[in-house]
XYZ file of C-alpha atoms in Angstrom:
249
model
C -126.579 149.869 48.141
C -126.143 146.968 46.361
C -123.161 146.306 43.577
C -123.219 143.657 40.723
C -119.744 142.394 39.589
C -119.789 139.831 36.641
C -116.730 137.472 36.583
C -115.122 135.607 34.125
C -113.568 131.873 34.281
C -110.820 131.842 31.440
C -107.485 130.210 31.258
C -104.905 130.825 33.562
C -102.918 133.666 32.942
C -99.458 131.985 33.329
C -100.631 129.115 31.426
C -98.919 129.482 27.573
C -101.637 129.463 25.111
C -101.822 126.217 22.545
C -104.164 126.800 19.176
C -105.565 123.421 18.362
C -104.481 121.598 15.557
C -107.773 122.359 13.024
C -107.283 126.243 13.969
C -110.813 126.182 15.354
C -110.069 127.704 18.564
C -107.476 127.394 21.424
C -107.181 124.276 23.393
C -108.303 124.137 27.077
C -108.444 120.109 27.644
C -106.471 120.044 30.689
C -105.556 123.510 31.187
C -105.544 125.849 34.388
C -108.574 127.973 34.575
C -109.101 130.990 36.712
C -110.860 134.193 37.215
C -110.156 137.132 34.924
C -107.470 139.162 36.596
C -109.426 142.354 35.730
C -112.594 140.840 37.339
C -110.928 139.987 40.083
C -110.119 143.357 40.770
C -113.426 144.516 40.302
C -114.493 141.812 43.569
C -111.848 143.226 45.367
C -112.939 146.935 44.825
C -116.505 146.162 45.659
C -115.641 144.409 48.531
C -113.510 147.309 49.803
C -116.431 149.979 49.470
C -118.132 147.137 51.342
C -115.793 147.491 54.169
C -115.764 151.337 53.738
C -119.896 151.310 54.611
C -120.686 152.428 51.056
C -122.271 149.215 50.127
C -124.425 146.890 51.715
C -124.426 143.570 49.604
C -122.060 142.461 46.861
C -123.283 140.132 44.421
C -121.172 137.874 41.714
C -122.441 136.750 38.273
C -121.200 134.634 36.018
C -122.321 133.019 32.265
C -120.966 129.931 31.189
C -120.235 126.533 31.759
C -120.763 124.770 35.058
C -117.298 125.120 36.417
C -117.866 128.414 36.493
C -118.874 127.759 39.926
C -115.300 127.629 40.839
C -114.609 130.977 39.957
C -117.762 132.376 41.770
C -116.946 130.153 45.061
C -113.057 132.665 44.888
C -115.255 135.902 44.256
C -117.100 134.802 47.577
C -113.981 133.845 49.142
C -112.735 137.078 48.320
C -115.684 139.047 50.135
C -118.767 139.180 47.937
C -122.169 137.616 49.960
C -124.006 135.328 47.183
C -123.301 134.335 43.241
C -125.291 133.701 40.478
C -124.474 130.996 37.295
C -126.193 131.648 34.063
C -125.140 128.183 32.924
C -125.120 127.882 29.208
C -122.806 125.281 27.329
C -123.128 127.502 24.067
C -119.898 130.464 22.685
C -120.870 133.361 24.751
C -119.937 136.943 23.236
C -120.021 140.144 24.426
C -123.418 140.903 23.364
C -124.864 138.015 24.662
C -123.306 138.159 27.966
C -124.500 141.953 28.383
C -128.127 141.337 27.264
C -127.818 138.032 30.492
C -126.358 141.051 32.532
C -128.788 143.746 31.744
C -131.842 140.893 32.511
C -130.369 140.647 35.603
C -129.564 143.952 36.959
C -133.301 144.110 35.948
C -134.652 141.709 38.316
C -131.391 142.654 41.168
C -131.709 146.288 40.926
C -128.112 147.127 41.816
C -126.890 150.843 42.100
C -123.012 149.948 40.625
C -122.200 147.412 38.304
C -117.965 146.664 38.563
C -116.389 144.558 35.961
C -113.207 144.093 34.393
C -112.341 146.226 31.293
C -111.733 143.299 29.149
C -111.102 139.202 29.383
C -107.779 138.179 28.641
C -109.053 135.438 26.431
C -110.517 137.218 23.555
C -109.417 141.034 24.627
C -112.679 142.239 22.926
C -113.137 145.247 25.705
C -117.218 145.207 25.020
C -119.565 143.989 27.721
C -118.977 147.281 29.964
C -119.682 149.608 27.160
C -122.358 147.169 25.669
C -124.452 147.049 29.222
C -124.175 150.606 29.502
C -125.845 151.122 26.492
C -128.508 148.579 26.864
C -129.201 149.870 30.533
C -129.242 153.716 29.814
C -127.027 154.119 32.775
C -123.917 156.496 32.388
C -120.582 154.674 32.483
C -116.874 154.896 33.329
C -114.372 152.857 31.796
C -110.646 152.247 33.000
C -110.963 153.446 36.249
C -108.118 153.445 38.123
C -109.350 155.255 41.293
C -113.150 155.090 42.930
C -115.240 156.870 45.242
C -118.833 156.589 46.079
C -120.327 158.804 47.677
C -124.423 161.111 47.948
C -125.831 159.154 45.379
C -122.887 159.254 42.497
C -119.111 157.991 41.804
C -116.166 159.747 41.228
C -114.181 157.247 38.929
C -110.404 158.251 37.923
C -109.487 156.951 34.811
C -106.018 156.678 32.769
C -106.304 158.498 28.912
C -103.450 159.337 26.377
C -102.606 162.443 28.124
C -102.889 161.201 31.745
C -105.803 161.413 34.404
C -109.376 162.168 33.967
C -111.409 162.829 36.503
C -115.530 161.518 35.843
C -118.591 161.634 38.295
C -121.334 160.138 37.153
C -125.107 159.587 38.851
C -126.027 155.998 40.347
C -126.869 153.322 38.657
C -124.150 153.605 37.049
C -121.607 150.817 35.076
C -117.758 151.058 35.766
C -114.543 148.956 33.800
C -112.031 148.434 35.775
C -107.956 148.525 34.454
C -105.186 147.136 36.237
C -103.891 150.006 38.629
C -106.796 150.384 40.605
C -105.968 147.926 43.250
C -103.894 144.462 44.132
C -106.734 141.913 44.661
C -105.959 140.037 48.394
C -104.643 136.826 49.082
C -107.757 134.151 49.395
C -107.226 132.089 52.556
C -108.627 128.520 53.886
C -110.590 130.268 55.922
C -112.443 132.091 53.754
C -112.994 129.305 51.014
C -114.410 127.506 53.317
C -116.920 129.912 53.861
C -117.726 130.525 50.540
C -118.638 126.901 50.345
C -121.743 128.142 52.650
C -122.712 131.347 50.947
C -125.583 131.083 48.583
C -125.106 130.379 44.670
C -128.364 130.096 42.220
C -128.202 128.455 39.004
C -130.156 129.227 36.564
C -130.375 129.041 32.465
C -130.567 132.163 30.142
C -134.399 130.738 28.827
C -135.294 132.231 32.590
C -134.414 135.166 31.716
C -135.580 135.483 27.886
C -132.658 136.418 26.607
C -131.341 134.899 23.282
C -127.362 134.170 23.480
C -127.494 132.448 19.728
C -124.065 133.494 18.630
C -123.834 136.468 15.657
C -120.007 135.923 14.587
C -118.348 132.995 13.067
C -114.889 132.667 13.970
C -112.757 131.389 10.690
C -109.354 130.681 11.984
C -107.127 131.020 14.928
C -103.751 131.008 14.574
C -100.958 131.565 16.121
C -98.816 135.152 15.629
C -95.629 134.461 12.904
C -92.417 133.803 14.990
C -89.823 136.985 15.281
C -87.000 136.722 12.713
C -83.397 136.624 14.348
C -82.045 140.159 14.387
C -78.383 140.887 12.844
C -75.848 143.768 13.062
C -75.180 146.327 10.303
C -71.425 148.046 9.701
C -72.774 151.463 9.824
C -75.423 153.897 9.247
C -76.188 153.657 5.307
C -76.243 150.245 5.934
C -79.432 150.235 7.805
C -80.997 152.894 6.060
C -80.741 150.844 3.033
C -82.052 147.512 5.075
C -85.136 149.205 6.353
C -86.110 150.871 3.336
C -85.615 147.786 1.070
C -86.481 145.371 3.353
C -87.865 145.573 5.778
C -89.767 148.645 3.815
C -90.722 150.536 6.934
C -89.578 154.033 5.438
């Protein structure tokens, strides 16, 4: 069984966020850059059904830029056997990124596609749900327990009202949240054999899929600062503040 686990290279999430000057977007000149944190517990679930016999080859993809081969060299450093770049210099969104994934599960023909709920950059929670529904496979979304297992997954996920329990029939897509595992500790060892492992490059023209973007962004800006809070005398006092101004009741 093969599994299919796209990664994404975004900035660093201990690195403070700056908004550029023009408010046209946030400014990565000479930031930190790493994987997702949720996709890089969806490598390190993969590789663990790997270990468990469930899965036979695990296979990283990634769209974007050319340093994006950093972030595939971890993945394979983490476990996974060979990576593939959809290099493109142009805004990648959700949509775009799931019509690159869907060509390629295409020509791979994996049984489980893993990836992280959602991207810390832009939070937009999408490409899961999106491939799903371009693929016509069933899917499972915050799972925070798997199982494979005759041909289906068992995927526990966290809801409002606390567990849910989901199988769901191979090929199948799954999102993964933050409690499922603790991703291991990359050693030397290992990145140096990732260095070996295979890692194709290719453009998404090869695989005929358009990734012209479809929304504009108009501003970025950064949240308003929190006022200084102050102490009230009593009761009435407050009453009166939050229904005149701050006009919350």
């Amino acid at each position: 069984m093969k599994i299919l686990v796209p990664v994404k290279r975004v900035v660093d999430y201990n690195v403070k966020v700056r908004v550029k000057a023009d408010g046209t977007g946030v400014d990565t000149a000479n930031v930190k850059m790493s994987m997702n944190p949720f996709d890089e517990i969806a490598v390190e679930e993969a590789v663990r059904l790997k270990q468990k016999g469930a899965v036979s080859e695990v296979v990283v993809v990634s769209c974007g830029v050319a340093q994006c081969q950093e972030t595939l060299r971890t993945a394979m450093a983490i476990g996974a056997d060979r990576a593939i770049l959809v290099e493109c210099a142009d805004e990648l969104q959700p949509l775009a990124v799931a019509k690159l994934l869907k060509a390629l599960a295409d020509k791979e023909q994996p049984q489980l596609v893993i990836l992280g709920k959602q991207a810390i950059d832009d939070d937009c929670n999408q490409t899961g749900q999106m491939l799903a529904a371009l693929t016509g496979w069933p899917q499972a979304t915050f799972a925070s327990k798997v199982e494979v297992a005759d041909g289906s997954a068992t995927v526990t996920r966290e809801v409002d009202g606390g567990l849910e329990t989901l199988k769901v029939k191979l090929p199948a897509v799954i999102t993964t949240d933050l409690r499922l595992n603790e991703p291991r500790y990359v050693t030397l060892p290992n990145i140096m054999k990732a260095k070996k492992k295979p890692l194709e490059v290719i453009k998404p023209a090869d695989l005929g899929v358009d990734v012209i973007p479809r929304l504009k962004t108009l501003k970025v800006s950064e949240p308003p600062k929190r006022g200084a809070g102050i102490k009230v005398p009593d009761v009435a006092t407050l009453v009166d503040k939050l229904k005149n101004e701050a006009k919350v009741i």
